[in-house]
Coordinates of C-alpha atoms in Angstrom, one line a residue:
Chain A
X1 CA 1.1 -24.0 -9.6
X2 CA 2.7 -24.7 -6.2
X3 CA 4.9 -27.3 -7.8
X4 CA 6.1 -24.7 -10.3
X5 CA 6.9 -22.2 -7.6
X6 CA 8.6 -24.9 -5.5
X7 CA 10.9 -25.8 -8.4
X8 CA 11.8 -22.2 -9.1
X9 CA 12.4 -21.4 -5.5
X10 CA 14.5 -24.6 -5.0
X11 CA 16.6 -23.6 -7.9
X12 CA 17.4 -20.2 -6.5
X13 CA 17.9 -21.6 -3.0
X14 CA 20.6 -23.9 -4.4
X15 CA 22.3 -21.2 -6.4
X16 CA 22.2 -18.6 -3.6
X17 CA 23.4 -21.2 -1.2
X18 CA 26.4 -21.8 -3.4
X19 CA 27.0 -18.1 -3.9
X20 CA 26.8 -17.7 -0.1
X21 CA 29.5 -20.4 0.4
X22 CA 31.7 -18.6 -2.1
X23 CA 31.3 -15.3 -0.3
X24 CA 32.1 -17.0 3.1
X25 CA 35.3 -18.6 1.6
X26 CA 36.3 -15.2 0.1
X27 CA 35.9 -13.5 3.5
X28 CA 37.8 -16.2 5.3
X29 CA 40.7 -15.9 2.9
X30 CA 40.6 -12.1 3.2
X31 CA 40.8 -12.4 7.0
X32 CA 43.7 -14.8 6.7
X33 CA 45.6 -12.5 4.4
X34 CA 45.0 -9.6 6.8
X35 CA 46.3 -11.7 9.8
X36 CA 49.3 -12.7 7.7
X37 CA 50.0 -9.0 6.9
X38 CA 49.8 -8.1 10.6
X39 CA 52.2 -11.0 11.5
X40 CA 54.7 -9.8 8.9
X41 CA 54.5 -6.3 10.1
X42 CA 55.1 -7.4 13.7
X43 CA 58.2 -9.4 12.7
X44 CA 59.7 -6.3 11.0
Chain B
X1 CA 38.4 -7.8 -10.6
X2 CA 36.2 -5.6 -8.4
X3 CA 35.3 -3.4 -11.3
X4 CA 34.8 -6.2 -13.9
X5 CA 32.4 -8.3 -11.7
X6 CA 29.5 -5.7 -11.5
X7 CA 29.9 -5.0 -15.2
X8 CA 29.3 -8.7 -15.9
X9 CA 26.9 -9.3 -13.1
X10 CA 24.4 -6.6 -14.0
X11 CA 23.6 -7.8 -17.6
X12 CA 23.6 -11.4 -16.3
X13 CA 21.1 -10.6 -13.6
X14 CA 19.0 -8.7 -16.2
X15 CA 19.1 -11.6 -18.6
X16 CA 18.1 -14.0 -15.8
X17 CA 15.2 -11.7 -14.9
X18 CA 14.0 -11.5 -18.5
X19 CA 14.4 -15.3 -18.8
X20 CA 12.2 -15.7 -15.7
X21 CA 9.6 -13.4 -17.1
X22 CA 9.6 -15.4 -20.4
X23 CA 9.3 -18.7 -18.6
X24 CA 6.5 -17.6 -16.2
X25 CA 4.5 -15.2 -18.3
X26 CA 5.4 -15.1 -22.0
X27 CA 5.7 -18.9 -22.7
X28 CA 2.4 -20.5 -23.8
X29 CA 0.8 -22.9 -21.3
X30 CA 1.2 -26.5 -22.3
X31 CA -2.2 -28.2 -22.9
X32 CA -1.9 -31.5 -21.0
X33 CA 0.4 -30.6 -18.1
X34 CA -0.6 -27.0 -17.6
X35 CA 1.7 -24.6 -15.7
X36 CA 3.8 -27.3 -14.1
X37 CA 5.4 -27.8 -17.6
X38 CA 7.2 -24.4 -17.0
X39 CA 9.6 -26.3 -14.7
X40 CA 11.1 -27.5 -18.0
X41 CA 12.5 -24.0 -18.6
X42 CA 14.8 -24.3 -15.5
X43 CA 15.3 -28.1 -15.5
X44 CA 16.5 -28.5 -19.1
X45 CA 18.9 -25.5 -19.3
X46 CA 20.4 -26.5 -15.9
X47 CA 21.0 -30.0 -17.3
X48 CA 22.6 -28.7 -20.5
X49 CA 24.8 -26.3 -18.5
X50 CA 25.9 -29.1 -16.2
X51 CA 26.8 -31.2 -19.2
X52 CA 28.9 -28.4 -20.7
X53 CA 30.7 -27.8 -17.4
X54 CA 31.5 -31.5 -17.0
X55 CA 32.8 -31.6 -20.5
X56 CA 35.1 -28.6 -19.8
X57 CA 36.1 -30.5 -16.6
X58 CA 37.0 -33.5 -18.8
X59 CA 39.2 -31.5 -21.3
X60 CA 40.8 -29.5 -18.4
X61 CA 41.6 -32.9 -16.7
X62 CA 43.1 -34.3 -19.9
X63 CA 45.2 -31.1 -20.3
X64 CA 46.4 -31.5 -16.7
X65 CA 47.3 -35.1 -17.3
X66 CA 49.3 -34.2 -20.4
X67 CA 51.0 -30.9 -19.4
X68 CA 50.6 -30.8 -15.5
X69 CA 49.3 -27.3 -16.0
X70 CA 48.1 -25.7 -12.7
X71 CA 45.5 -23.5 -14.5
X72 CA 44.0 -26.5 -16.2
X73 CA 43.7 -28.1 -12.7
X74 CA 42.0 -25.0 -11.3
X75 CA 39.6 -25.0 -14.3
X76 CA 38.8 -28.7 -13.7
X77 CA 38.1 -28.0 -10.0
X78 CA 35.9 -25.0 -10.7
X79 CA 33.8 -26.6 -13.5
X80 CA 33.2 -29.7 -11.4
X81 CA 32.0 -27.6 -8.4
X82 CA 29.7 -25.4 -10.4
X83 CA 28.6 -28.4 -12.5
X84 CA 27.5 -30.2 -9.3
X85 CA 25.5 -27.2 -8.3
X86 CA 23.6 -27.2 -11.7
X87 CA 23.3 -31.0 -11.5
X88 CA 21.7 -30.6 -8.1
X89 CA 19.2 -28.3 -9.6
X90 CA 18.3 -30.9 -12.2
X91 CA 17.9 -33.6 -9.5
X92 CA 15.7 -31.4 -7.4
X93 CA 13.5 -29.8 -10.1
X94 CA 13.0 -33.2 -11.9
X95 CA 11.1 -34.9 -9.0
X96 CA 9.1 -31.7 -8.3
X97 CA 7.9 -31.9 -12.0
X98 CA 7.5 -35.7 -11.8
X99 CA 5.2 -35.7 -8.7
X100 CA 2.2 -34.0 -10.4
X101 CA 2.8 -35.4 -13.9
X102 CA 3.8 -39.1 -13.1
X103 CA 2.3 -39.3 -9.7
X104 CA 5.7 -40.3 -8.1
X105 CA 8.7 -38.3 -7.0
X106 CA 11.3 -40.7 -8.3
X107 CA 11.7 -43.9 -10.3
X108 CA 14.8 -46.0 -10.9
X109 CA 14.6 -45.2 -14.6
X110 CA 17.8 -45.3 -16.7
X111 CA 18.0 -41.6 -17.3
X112 CA 17.2 -40.6 -13.7
X113 CA 19.6 -43.3 -12.2
X114 CA 22.5 -42.3 -14.5
X115 CA 22.0 -38.6 -13.6
X116 CA 22.1 -39.5 -9.9
X117 CA 25.3 -41.5 -10.6
X118 CA 26.8 -38.6 -12.5
X119 CA 26.1 -36.3 -9.5
X120 CA 27.7 -38.8 -7.1
X121 CA 30.8 -39.2 -9.3
X122 CA 31.4 -35.4 -9.2
X123 CA 30.6 -35.1 -5.5
X124 CA 33.2 -37.8 -4.8
X125 CA 35.6 -35.9 -7.1
X126 CA 35.1 -32.8 -4.9
X127 CA 35.3 -34.8 -1.7
X128 CA 38.6 -36.3 -2.9
X129 CA 40.0 -32.8 -3.7
X130 CA 38.9 -31.4 -0.4
X131 CA 40.0 -34.1 2.0
X132 CA 43.1 -35.7 0.3
X133 CA 46.3 -34.0 1.5
X134 CA 48.5 -36.0 -0.9
X135 CA 50.6 -34.1 -3.5
X136 CA 49.1 -36.5 -6.0
X137 CA 45.5 -35.3 -5.4
X138 CA 45.2 -33.3 -8.6
X139 CA 46.5 -36.2 -10.6
X140 CA 44.1 -38.7 -9.0
X141 CA 41.2 -36.2 -9.4
X142 CA 42.0 -35.8 -13.1
X143 CA 41.9 -39.5 -13.7
X144 CA 38.6 -39.8 -11.8
X145 CA 37.2 -36.9 -13.9
X146 CA 38.2 -38.5 -17.1
X147 CA 36.3 -41.7 -16.2
X148 CA 33.5 -39.7 -14.7
X149 CA 32.9 -37.8 -17.9
X150 CA 32.1 -41.1 -19.6
X151 CA 28.7 -40.9 -17.8
X152 CA 27.8 -37.6 -19.5
X153 CA 27.1 -39.1 -23.0
X154 CA 25.4 -42.1 -21.3
X155 CA 23.0 -39.7 -19.5
X156 CA 22.4 -37.7 -22.6
X157 CA 21.8 -40.5 -25.0
X158 CA 20.0 -42.8 -22.6
X159 CA 16.6 -41.5 -23.8
X160 CA 17.6 -41.8 -27.4
X161 CA 18.6 -45.4 -27.4
X162 CA 16.5 -46.9 -24.6
X163 CA 12.8 -46.8 -23.7
X164 CA 12.7 -44.8 -20.5
X165 CA 9.9 -43.0 -18.5
X166 CA 11.7 -39.7 -19.0
X167 CA 10.3 -37.5 -21.8
X168 CA 12.0 -37.8 -25.2
X169 CA 14.5 -35.1 -26.3
X170 CA 12.8 -31.9 -27.4
X171 CA 15.5 -31.0 -30.0
X172 CA 16.3 -33.9 -32.4
X173 CA 15.5 -37.5 -31.5
X174 CA 12.1 -37.2 -33.1
X175 CA 10.7 -34.8 -30.5
X176 CA 8.9 -31.6 -31.3
X177 CA 8.4 -28.3 -29.5
X178 CA 6.3 -25.2 -30.1
X179 CA 8.7 -22.5 -31.5
X180 CA 7.6 -20.1 -28.8
X181 CA 8.5 -22.6 -26.1
X182 CA 11.9 -23.3 -27.9
X183 CA 12.6 -19.6 -27.9
X184 CA 11.9 -19.4 -24.1
X185 CA 14.0 -22.5 -23.5
X186 CA 17.0 -21.1 -25.4
X187 CA 16.8 -17.7 -23.6
X188 CA 16.8 -19.5 -20.3
X189 CA 19.8 -21.6 -21.4
X190 CA 21.7 -18.5 -22.5
X191 CA 20.9 -16.8 -19.1
X192 CA 22.0 -19.8 -17.1
X193 CA 25.1 -20.3 -19.2
X194 CA 26.1 -16.6 -18.6
X195 CA 25.4 -17.1 -14.9
X196 CA 27.5 -20.3 -14.8
X197 CA 30.4 -18.5 -16.6
X198 CA 30.2 -15.6 -14.1
X199 CA 30.2 -18.0 -11.1
X200 CA 33.0 -20.1 -12.6
X201 CA 35.1 -16.9 -13.2
X202 CA 34.6 -15.8 -9.6
X203 CA 35.4 -19.2 -8.2
X204 CA 38.5 -19.3 -10.5
X205 CA 39.7 -16.0 -9.1
X206 CA 39.1 -17.1 -5.6
X207 CA 41.1 -20.4 -6.1
X208 CA 44.0 -18.4 -7.7
X209 CA 44.1 -16.1 -4.7
X210 CA 43.9 -19.1 -2.3
X211 CA 46.8 -20.9 -3.9
X212 CA 48.9 -17.8 -4.1
X213 CA 48.3 -17.1 -0.4
X214 CA 49.1 -20.8 0.5
X215 CA 52.3 -20.6 -1.5
X216 CA 53.3 -17.4 0.3
X217 CA 52.6 -19.0 3.6
X218 CA 54.6 -22.0 2.7
X219 CA 57.5 -19.9 1.6
X220 CA 57.3 -17.9 4.8
X221 CA 57.3 -21.1 6.9
X222 CA 60.4 -22.3 4.9
X223 CA 62.3 -19.1 5.4
X224 CA 61.5 -18.7 9.1
X225 CA 63.9 -21.3 10.6
X226 CA 66.7 -20.0 8.4
X227 CA 66.1 -16.5 9.6
X228 CA 66.2 -17.5 13.2
X229 CA 69.3 -19.6 12.6
X230 CA 71.1 -16.6 11.0
X231 CA 70.1 -14.4 13.9
X232 CA 71.4 -16.8 16.4
X233 CA 74.7 -17.2 14.5
X234 CA 75.0 -13.5 14.4
X235 CA 74.3 -13.1 18.1
X236 CA 76.8 -16.0 18.9
X237 CA 79.5 -14.3 16.7

C-alpha cells in the first residue's frame, strides 16, 4: 500500500511543482510589467 | 482569462477528485498484484497524455517549419513543456510499481529505455529553447521536435513488436482488462487530459503575455535613442 501512496503523492508533487513554477513565472512577469509602467510614467 | 480559468478549473478539479476516488476505492483489486496495481490508473493515463502532447508538438513544429507561424511555435513550446511533466510522472510511477512487482526499480528494457530517451529528447528541446539566444532557436527547436517525435511510436509499439519485461498493452495487442478497470482507466485519462489542456492553456496565455511584453520592451529600447536625439536637436536649435 505504501508504494501506491508513494506513486500518487509523487505524481501530485510533480504536477504541483510545475504549477508552482508557472505561478512564479507569472508573478515575475507581472512585476516586470508594473516596473515598466512606472518607468514609462516617470519619463512622461 | 481571470474569469474563464476558475470556470474551467473547478470542473477539472472535481473530475480529478472523482477519478482519484474511482482509482483508490471503486476499482476492483487485482488478484496477483493487489493494491499496487492501482498505480496503473495514474501511470498509463499520464503516458497517453504525454504521447498526445508530443504529437501536438510534432504537428505544431511542422506548421512552424512550413508557415513560420508564431502561435504554432508557442503551441510547440507549451506542449513540449507539459509533455515533459507528464512523461516525468510516467518515469517516476513506473519504477515505484516495478519495485514490489518485479523486485527491481529499473531495468534497461526496450520500453523503459526508449521512454527515458523520449524524456531526454524533450528536456534537451526545452534546454535549447531556454538557453539559446539565436534568432534561429524556434527553427532549430522545430527540427529537433520533428526528429524527437519519431521516438513516440517507437515507445508505444515497442511492447507490440518486441518481447519486453514491460506488461503487454491493455487495449488491443492481445491484452485483456476487466471492464470495471477499463472504466476507471478511461475516467482517469479523461481527467488528466482535461488537466493537461487547462495547464497548456494557462502556459500558452503566459507565453503570449511574455512575448508581447518583450516586444514592447524591445520597441521602447529602439525608440529611446531616437527620442533623446530629437530632444538634443531641439535644445541645440
